[in-house]
mmCIF file with all atom_site columns, C-alpha atoms and ligand atoms in Angstrom:
data_model
loop_
_atom_site.group_PDB
_atom_site.id
_atom_site.type_symbol
_atom_site.label_atom_id
_atom_site.label_alt_id
_atom_site.label_comp_id
_atom_site.label_asym_id
_atom_site.label_entity_id
_atom_site.label_seq_id
_atom_site.pdbx_PDB_ins_code
_atom_site.Cartn_x
_atom_site.Cartn_y
_atom_site.Cartn_z
_atom_site.occupancy
_atom_site.B_iso_or_equiv
_atom_site.pdbx_formal_charge
_atom_site.auth_seq_id
_atom_site.auth_comp_id
_atom_site.auth_asym_id
_atom_site.auth_atom_id
_atom_site.pdbx_PDB_model_num
ATOM   1   C CA . MET K 1 1   ? 3.692   8.224  3.133   1.00 0.00 ? 1   MET K CA 1
ATOM   2   C CA . SER K 1 2   ? 2.691   11.879 3.558   1.00 0.00 ? 2   SER K CA 1
ATOM   3   C CA . ASP K 1 3   ? -0.827  13.145 4.060   1.00 0.00 ? 3   ASP K CA 1
ATOM   4   C CA . ARG K 1 4   ? -0.758  14.786 0.745   1.00 0.00 ? 4   ARG K CA 1
ATOM   5   C CA . GLU K 1 5   ? 0.121   11.502 -0.955  1.00 0.00 ? 5   GLU K CA 1
ATOM   6   C CA . LEU K 1 6   ? -2.603  9.648  0.985   1.00 0.00 ? 6   LEU K CA 1
ATOM   7   C CA . LEU K 1 7   ? -5.052  12.395 -0.128  1.00 0.00 ? 7   LEU K CA 1
ATOM   8   C CA . GLU K 1 8   ? -3.959  11.913 -3.761  1.00 0.00 ? 8   GLU K CA 1
ATOM   9   C CA . GLY K 1 9   ? -4.911  8.249  -3.423  1.00 0.00 ? 9   GLY K CA 1
ATOM   10  C CA . ALA K 1 10  ? -8.321  9.233  -2.322  1.00 0.00 ? 10  ALA K CA 1
ATOM   11  C CA . GLU K 1 11  ? -8.679  11.591 -5.144  1.00 0.00 ? 11  GLU K CA 1
ATOM   12  C CA . LYS K 1 12  ? -7.773  8.853  -7.660  1.00 0.00 ? 12  LYS K CA 1
ATOM   13  C CA . ALA K 1 13  ? -10.111 6.557  -5.966  1.00 0.00 ? 13  ALA K CA 1
ATOM   14  C CA . TYR K 1 14  ? -13.229 8.634  -6.345  1.00 0.00 ? 14  TYR K CA 1
ATOM   15  C CA . LEU K 1 15  ? -12.862 8.340  -10.147 1.00 0.00 ? 15  LEU K CA 1
ATOM   16  C CA . ASN K 1 16  ? -14.074 4.776  -9.806  1.00 0.00 ? 16  ASN K CA 1
ATOM   17  C CA . ALA K 1 17  ? -17.161 5.723  -7.648  1.00 0.00 ? 17  ALA K CA 1
ATOM   18  C CA . TYR K 1 18  ? -20.347 4.199  -8.743  1.00 0.00 ? 18  TYR K CA 1
ATOM   19  C CA . ALA K 1 19  ? -22.725 7.097  -7.957  1.00 0.00 ? 19  ALA K CA 1
ATOM   20  C CA . PRO K 1 20  ? -25.403 7.243  -10.580 1.00 0.00 ? 20  PRO K CA 1
ATOM   21  C CA . TYR K 1 21  ? -28.070 8.417  -8.132  1.00 0.00 ? 21  TYR K CA 1
ATOM   22  C CA . SER K 1 22  ? -26.399 11.045 -5.958  1.00 0.00 ? 22  SER K CA 1
ATOM   23  C CA . HIS K 1 23  ? -23.698 11.932 -8.624  1.00 0.00 ? 23  HIS K CA 1
ATOM   24  C CA . PHE K 1 24  ? -21.549 12.593 -5.517  1.00 0.00 ? 24  PHE K CA 1
ATOM   25  C CA . ARG K 1 25  ? -18.324 10.711 -5.965  1.00 0.00 ? 25  ARG K CA 1
ATOM   26  C CA . VAL K 1 26  ? -16.200 10.015 -2.820  1.00 0.00 ? 26  VAL K CA 1
ATOM   27  C CA . GLY K 1 27  ? -12.848 8.295  -2.472  1.00 0.00 ? 27  GLY K CA 1
ATOM   28  C CA . ALA K 1 28  ? -10.977 7.096  0.620   1.00 0.00 ? 28  ALA K CA 1
ATOM   29  C CA . ALA K 1 29  ? -7.432  6.004  1.247   1.00 0.00 ? 29  ALA K CA 1
ATOM   30  C CA . LEU K 1 30  ? -6.676  3.964  4.387   1.00 0.00 ? 30  LEU K CA 1
ATOM   31  C CA . LEU K 1 31  ? -3.090  3.862  5.594   1.00 0.00 ? 31  LEU K CA 1
ATOM   32  C CA . CYS K 1 32  ? -2.444  0.726  7.695   1.00 0.00 ? 32  CYS K CA 1
ATOM   33  C CA . GLU K 1 33  ? 0.297   0.289  10.268  1.00 0.00 ? 33  GLU K CA 1
ATOM   34  C CA . SER K 1 34  ? 1.729   -2.435 8.078   1.00 0.00 ? 34  SER K CA 1
ATOM   35  C CA . GLY K 1 35  ? 2.400   0.397  5.456   1.00 0.00 ? 35  GLY K CA 1
ATOM   36  C CA . GLU K 1 36  ? -0.210  -0.958 2.970   1.00 0.00 ? 36  GLU K CA 1
ATOM   37  C CA . VAL K 1 37  ? -2.879  1.581  1.639   1.00 0.00 ? 37  VAL K CA 1
ATOM   38  C CA . TYR K 1 38  ? -6.245  0.484  0.679   1.00 0.00 ? 38  TYR K CA 1
ATOM   39  C CA . THR K 1 39  ? -8.234  2.801  -1.513  1.00 0.00 ? 39  THR K CA 1
ATOM   40  C CA . ASP K 1 40  ? -11.926 2.472  -2.417  1.00 0.00 ? 40  ASP K CA 1
ATOM   41  C CA . CYS K 1 41  ? -14.993 4.492  -3.450  1.00 0.00 ? 41  CYS K CA 1
ATOM   42  C CA . ASN K 1 42  ? -18.792 4.767  -2.754  1.00 0.00 ? 42  ASN K CA 1
ATOM   43  C CA . VAL K 1 43  ? -20.784 2.207  -4.436  1.00 0.00 ? 43  VAL K CA 1
ATOM   44  C CA . GLU K 1 44  ? -24.547 3.001  -4.767  1.00 0.00 ? 44  GLU K CA 1
ATOM   45  C CA . ASN K 1 45  ? -27.620 0.772  -5.462  1.00 0.00 ? 45  ASN K CA 1
ATOM   46  C CA . SER K 1 46  ? -31.060 1.133  -6.944  1.00 0.00 ? 46  SER K CA 1
ATOM   47  C CA . SER K 1 47  ? -32.307 0.172  -3.429  1.00 0.00 ? 47  SER K CA 1
ATOM   48  C CA . TYR K 1 48  ? -30.590 3.247  -1.979  1.00 0.00 ? 48  TYR K CA 1
ATOM   49  C CA . GLY K 1 49  ? -30.066 1.753  1.488   1.00 0.00 ? 49  GLY K CA 1
ATOM   50  C CA . VAL K 1 50  ? -27.730 -0.783 0.067   1.00 0.00 ? 50  VAL K CA 1
ATOM   51  C CA . SER K 1 51  ? -25.273 1.830  -1.033  1.00 0.00 ? 51  SER K CA 1
ATOM   52  C CA . CYS K 1 52  ? -21.859 1.882  0.877   1.00 0.00 ? 52  CYS K CA 1
ATOM   53  C CA . CYS K 1 53  ? -19.663 4.879  1.446   1.00 0.00 ? 53  CYS K CA 1
ATOM   54  C CA . ALA K 1 54  ? -16.195 5.188  0.332   1.00 0.00 ? 54  ALA K CA 1
ATOM   55  C CA . GLU K 1 55  ? -14.659 4.994  3.885   1.00 0.00 ? 55  GLU K CA 1
ATOM   56  C CA . ARG K 1 56  ? -16.415 1.754  4.736   1.00 0.00 ? 56  ARG K CA 1
ATOM   57  C CA . THR K 1 57  ? -15.603 0.075  1.425   1.00 0.00 ? 57  THR K CA 1
ATOM   58  C CA . ALA K 1 58  ? -11.926 0.862  2.046   1.00 0.00 ? 58  ALA K CA 1
ATOM   59  C CA . LEU K 1 59  ? -12.132 -0.220 5.665   1.00 0.00 ? 59  LEU K CA 1
ATOM   60  C CA . TYR K 1 60  ? -13.775 -3.613 4.816   1.00 0.00 ? 60  TYR K CA 1
ATOM   61  C CA . LYS K 1 61  ? -11.314 -4.210 1.938   1.00 0.00 ? 61  LYS K CA 1
ATOM   62  C CA . ALA K 1 62  ? -8.413  -3.801 4.379   1.00 0.00 ? 62  ALA K CA 1
ATOM   63  C CA . VAL K 1 63  ? -9.928  -5.851 7.161   1.00 0.00 ? 63  VAL K CA 1
ATOM   64  C CA . SER K 1 64  ? -10.813 -8.593 4.797   1.00 0.00 ? 64  SER K CA 1
ATOM   65  C CA . GLU K 1 65  ? -7.079  -8.612 3.881   1.00 0.00 ? 65  GLU K CA 1
ATOM   66  C CA . GLY K 1 66  ? -6.186  -9.157 7.495   1.00 0.00 ? 66  GLY K CA 1
ATOM   67  C CA . GLU K 1 67  ? -5.416  -5.506 8.433   1.00 0.00 ? 67  GLU K CA 1
ATOM   68  C CA . ARG K 1 68  ? -6.431  -4.428 11.997  1.00 0.00 ? 68  ARG K CA 1
ATOM   69  C CA . LYS K 1 69  ? -4.346  -1.419 12.757  1.00 0.00 ? 69  LYS K CA 1
ATOM   70  C CA . PHE K 1 70  ? -4.841  1.799  10.961  1.00 0.00 ? 70  PHE K CA 1
ATOM   71  C CA . THR K 1 71  ? -2.899  5.081  11.069  1.00 0.00 ? 71  THR K CA 1
ATOM   72  C CA . ALA K 1 72  ? -4.874  7.453  8.925   1.00 0.00 ? 72  ALA K CA 1
ATOM   73  C CA . ILE K 1 73  ? -7.606  7.760  6.386   1.00 0.00 ? 73  ILE K CA 1
ATOM   74  C CA . ALA K 1 74  ? -7.817  10.459 3.711   1.00 0.00 ? 74  ALA K CA 1
ATOM   75  C CA . ILE K 1 75  ? -11.112 11.325 2.114   1.00 0.00 ? 75  ILE K CA 1
ATOM   76  C CA . ALA K 1 76  ? -11.828 13.297 -1.131  1.00 0.00 ? 76  ALA K CA 1
ATOM   77  C CA . CYS K 1 77  ? -14.814 14.072 -3.281  1.00 0.00 ? 77  CYS K CA 1
ATOM   78  C CA . ASP K 1 78  ? -15.708 15.868 -6.393  1.00 0.00 ? 78  ASP K CA 1
ATOM   79  C CA . GLY K 1 79  ? -17.732 18.447 -4.574  1.00 0.00 ? 79  GLY K CA 1
ATOM   80  C CA . ASP K 1 80  ? -16.637 21.869 -3.210  1.00 0.00 ? 80  ASP K CA 1
ATOM   81  C CA . GLU K 1 81  ? -17.053 20.991 0.530   1.00 0.00 ? 81  GLU K CA 1
ATOM   82  C CA . TYR K 1 82  ? -14.726 19.031 2.747   1.00 0.00 ? 82  TYR K CA 1
ATOM   83  C CA . PRO K 1 83  ? -16.037 15.420 2.743   1.00 0.00 ? 83  PRO K CA 1
ATOM   84  C CA . TYR K 1 84  ? -16.464 14.787 6.458   1.00 0.00 ? 84  TYR K CA 1
ATOM   85  C CA . PRO K 1 85  ? -17.172 11.106 7.128   1.00 0.00 ? 85  PRO K CA 1
ATOM   86  C CA . CYS K 1 86  ? -20.859 10.204 7.923   1.00 0.00 ? 86  CYS K CA 1
ATOM   87  C CA . GLY K 1 87  ? -21.836 8.884  11.355  1.00 0.00 ? 87  GLY K CA 1
ATOM   88  C CA . ILE K 1 88  ? -22.001 5.363  10.264  1.00 0.00 ? 88  ILE K CA 1
ATOM   89  C CA . CYS K 1 89  ? -18.494 5.418  8.788   1.00 0.00 ? 89  CYS K CA 1
ATOM   90  C CA . ARG K 1 90  ? -17.212 7.159  12.013  1.00 0.00 ? 90  ARG K CA 1
ATOM   91  C CA . GLN K 1 91  ? -18.600 4.255  14.003  1.00 0.00 ? 91  GLN K CA 1
ATOM   92  C CA . ALA K 1 92  ? -17.336 1.675  11.614  1.00 0.00 ? 92  ALA K CA 1
ATOM   93  C CA . LEU K 1 93  ? -13.814 3.139  11.812  1.00 0.00 ? 93  LEU K CA 1
ATOM   94  C CA . SER K 1 94  ? -13.929 3.525  15.656  1.00 0.00 ? 94  SER K CA 1
ATOM   95  C CA . GLU K 1 95  ? -14.175 -0.235 15.874  1.00 0.00 ? 95  GLU K CA 1
ATOM   96  C CA . PHE K 1 96  ? -10.424 -0.294 15.285  1.00 0.00 ? 96  PHE K CA 1
ATOM   97  C CA . GLY K 1 97  ? -9.358  2.575  17.478  1.00 0.00 ? 97  GLY K CA 1
ATOM   98  C CA . THR K 1 98  ? -10.082 6.318  17.761  1.00 0.00 ? 98  THR K CA 1
ATOM   99  C CA . ASP K 1 99  ? -6.494  7.556  17.484  1.00 0.00 ? 99  ASP K CA 1
ATOM   100 C CA . LEU K 1 100 ? -6.950  7.268  13.733  1.00 0.00 ? 100 LEU K CA 1
ATOM   101 C CA . ARG K 1 101 ? -6.015  10.485 11.882  1.00 0.00 ? 101 ARG K CA 1
ATOM   102 C CA . VAL K 1 102 ? -8.884  11.694 9.519   1.00 0.00 ? 102 VAL K CA 1
ATOM   103 C CA . ILE K 1 103 ? -7.739  13.848 6.672   1.00 0.00 ? 103 ILE K CA 1
ATOM   104 C CA . VAL K 1 104 ? -10.337 15.635 4.601   1.00 0.00 ? 104 VAL K CA 1
ATOM   105 C CA . GLY K 1 105 ? -9.326  17.415 1.443   1.00 0.00 ? 105 GLY K CA 1
ATOM   106 C CA . SER K 1 106 ? -10.948 19.893 -0.768  1.00 0.00 ? 106 SER K CA 1
ATOM   107 C CA . GLY K 1 107 ? -9.708  22.304 -3.516  1.00 0.00 ? 107 GLY K CA 1
ATOM   108 C CA . GLY K 1 108 ? -6.054  21.572 -2.687  1.00 0.00 ? 108 GLY K CA 1
ATOM   109 C CA . GLU K 1 109 ? -6.608  22.270 1.053   1.00 0.00 ? 109 GLU K CA 1
ATOM   110 C CA . MET K 1 110 ? -6.526  19.746 3.834   1.00 0.00 ? 110 MET K CA 1
ATOM   111 C CA . LYS K 1 111 ? -7.982  19.501 7.347   1.00 0.00 ? 111 LYS K CA 1
ATOM   112 C CA . THR K 1 112 ? -6.871  16.850 9.935   1.00 0.00 ? 112 THR K CA 1
ATOM   113 C CA . PHE K 1 113 ? -8.732  15.508 12.908  1.00 0.00 ? 113 PHE K CA 1
ATOM   114 C CA . THR K 1 114 ? -8.537  12.459 15.191  1.00 0.00 ? 114 THR K CA 1
ATOM   115 C CA . LEU K 1 115 ? -11.455 10.050 15.015  1.00 0.00 ? 115 LEU K CA 1
ATOM   116 C CA . GLU K 1 116 ? -11.951 10.814 18.784  1.00 0.00 ? 116 GLU K CA 1
ATOM   117 C CA . GLU K 1 117 ? -12.435 14.484 17.798  1.00 0.00 ? 117 GLU K CA 1
ATOM   118 C CA . LEU K 1 118 ? -15.173 13.485 15.240  1.00 0.00 ? 118 LEU K CA 1
ATOM   119 C CA . LEU K 1 119 ? -16.769 10.807 17.352  1.00 0.00 ? 119 LEU K CA 1
ATOM   120 C CA . PRO K 1 120 ? -16.347 11.635 21.070  1.00 0.00 ? 120 PRO K CA 1
ATOM   121 C CA . SER K 1 121 ? -17.655 9.106  23.610  1.00 0.00 ? 121 SER K CA 1
ATOM   122 C CA . GLY K 1 122 ? -18.416 6.636  20.776  1.00 0.00 ? 122 GLY K CA 1
ATOM   123 C CA . PHE K 1 123 ? -20.201 3.226  21.452  1.00 0.00 ? 123 PHE K CA 1
ATOM   124 C CA . SER K 1 124 ? -17.863 0.302  21.915  1.00 0.00 ? 124 SER K CA 1
ATOM   125 C CA . LEU K 1 125 ? -18.265 -3.170 23.481  1.00 0.00 ? 125 LEU K CA 1
ATOM   126 C CA . MET K 1 126 ? -14.397 -3.631 23.268  1.00 0.00 ? 126 MET K CA 1
ATOM   127 C CA . SER K 1 127 ? -12.730 -3.088 26.539  1.00 0.00 ? 127 SER K CA 1
ATOM   128 C CA . GLY K 1 128 ? -9.248  -4.590 25.954  1.00 0.00 ? 128 GLY K CA 1
ATOM   129 C CA . GLU K 1 129 ? -7.324  -6.065 23.006  1.00 0.00 ? 129 GLU K CA 1
ATOM   130 C CA . GLN K 1 130 ? -8.610  -5.615 19.538  1.00 0.00 ? 130 GLN K CA 1
HETATM 131 N N1 . THU Z 2 .   ? -20.863 9.010  1.024   1.00 0.00 ? 201 THU Z N1 1
HETATM 132 C C1 . THU Z 2 .   ? -19.585 8.510  1.326   1.00 0.00 ? 201 THU Z C1 1
HETATM 133 O O1 . THU Z 2 .   ? -19.029 7.793  0.467   1.00 0.00 ? 201 THU Z O1 1
HETATM 134 N N2 . THU Z 2 .   ? -18.946 8.908  2.441   1.00 0.00 ? 201 THU Z N2 1
HETATM 135 C C2 . THU Z 2 .   ? -19.623 9.606  3.446   1.00 0.00 ? 201 THU Z C2 1
HETATM 136 O O2 . THU Z 2 .   ? -19.023 9.695  4.475   1.00 0.00 ? 201 THU Z O2 1
HETATM 137 C C3 . THU Z 2 .   ? -20.874 10.260 3.179   1.00 0.00 ? 201 THU Z C3 1
HETATM 138 C C4 . THU Z 2 .   ? -21.584 9.897  1.933   1.00 0.00 ? 201 THU Z C4 1
HETATM 139 C C5 . THU Z 2 .   ? -21.545 8.723  -0.176  1.00 0.00 ? 201 THU Z C5 1
HETATM 140 C C6 . THU Z 2 .   ? -22.658 7.885  -0.017  1.00 0.00 ? 201 THU Z C6 1
HETATM 141 C C7 . THU Z 2 .   ? -23.473 8.125  -1.261  1.00 0.00 ? 201 THU Z C7 1
HETATM 142 O O3 . THU Z 2 .   ? -23.076 7.275  -2.345  1.00 0.00 ? 201 THU Z O3 1
HETATM 143 C C8 . THU Z 2 .   ? -23.187 9.559  -1.686  1.00 0.00 ? 201 THU Z C8 1
HETATM 144 O O4 . THU Z 2 .   ? -21.955 9.831  -0.945  1.00 0.00 ? 201 THU Z O4 1
HETATM 145 C C9 . THU Z 2 .   ? -24.312 10.554 -1.310  1.00 0.00 ? 201 THU Z C9 1
HETATM 146 O O5 . THU Z 2 .   ? -24.727 10.444 0.029   1.00 0.00 ? 201 THU Z O5 1
#
């Protein structure tokens, strides 16, 4: 699966976003070592703090299906800016390793980072096996 294909999955996913408050639709596509791809979107709530970002809904979907090893995540939105993952999502993803490649797309362009670059010296209680 190419980065471009993964990003296309994220672009499709944001079409299902439930974002009646921010009107900011985000989609994420998470590629697992197994080869499976889990896509998801942001889901907002009247009680704003209950809302969940696209990256975490995709991550939790994958983890709840038994996935633990992730290769890359692509993120897309319907805005003009690159949709960098928020701090909470960076921390959530880092639980499963910081080698993860993070692809952000906007207007047909892509930028790629490692999670380590986006969350240097992140917090972890995990010292060994995951
Ligand atoms: N959002 C994401 O889905 N991912 C991020 O990394 C940042 C923000 C969503 C949450 C909320 O539904 C909307 O974007 C505006 O903050």
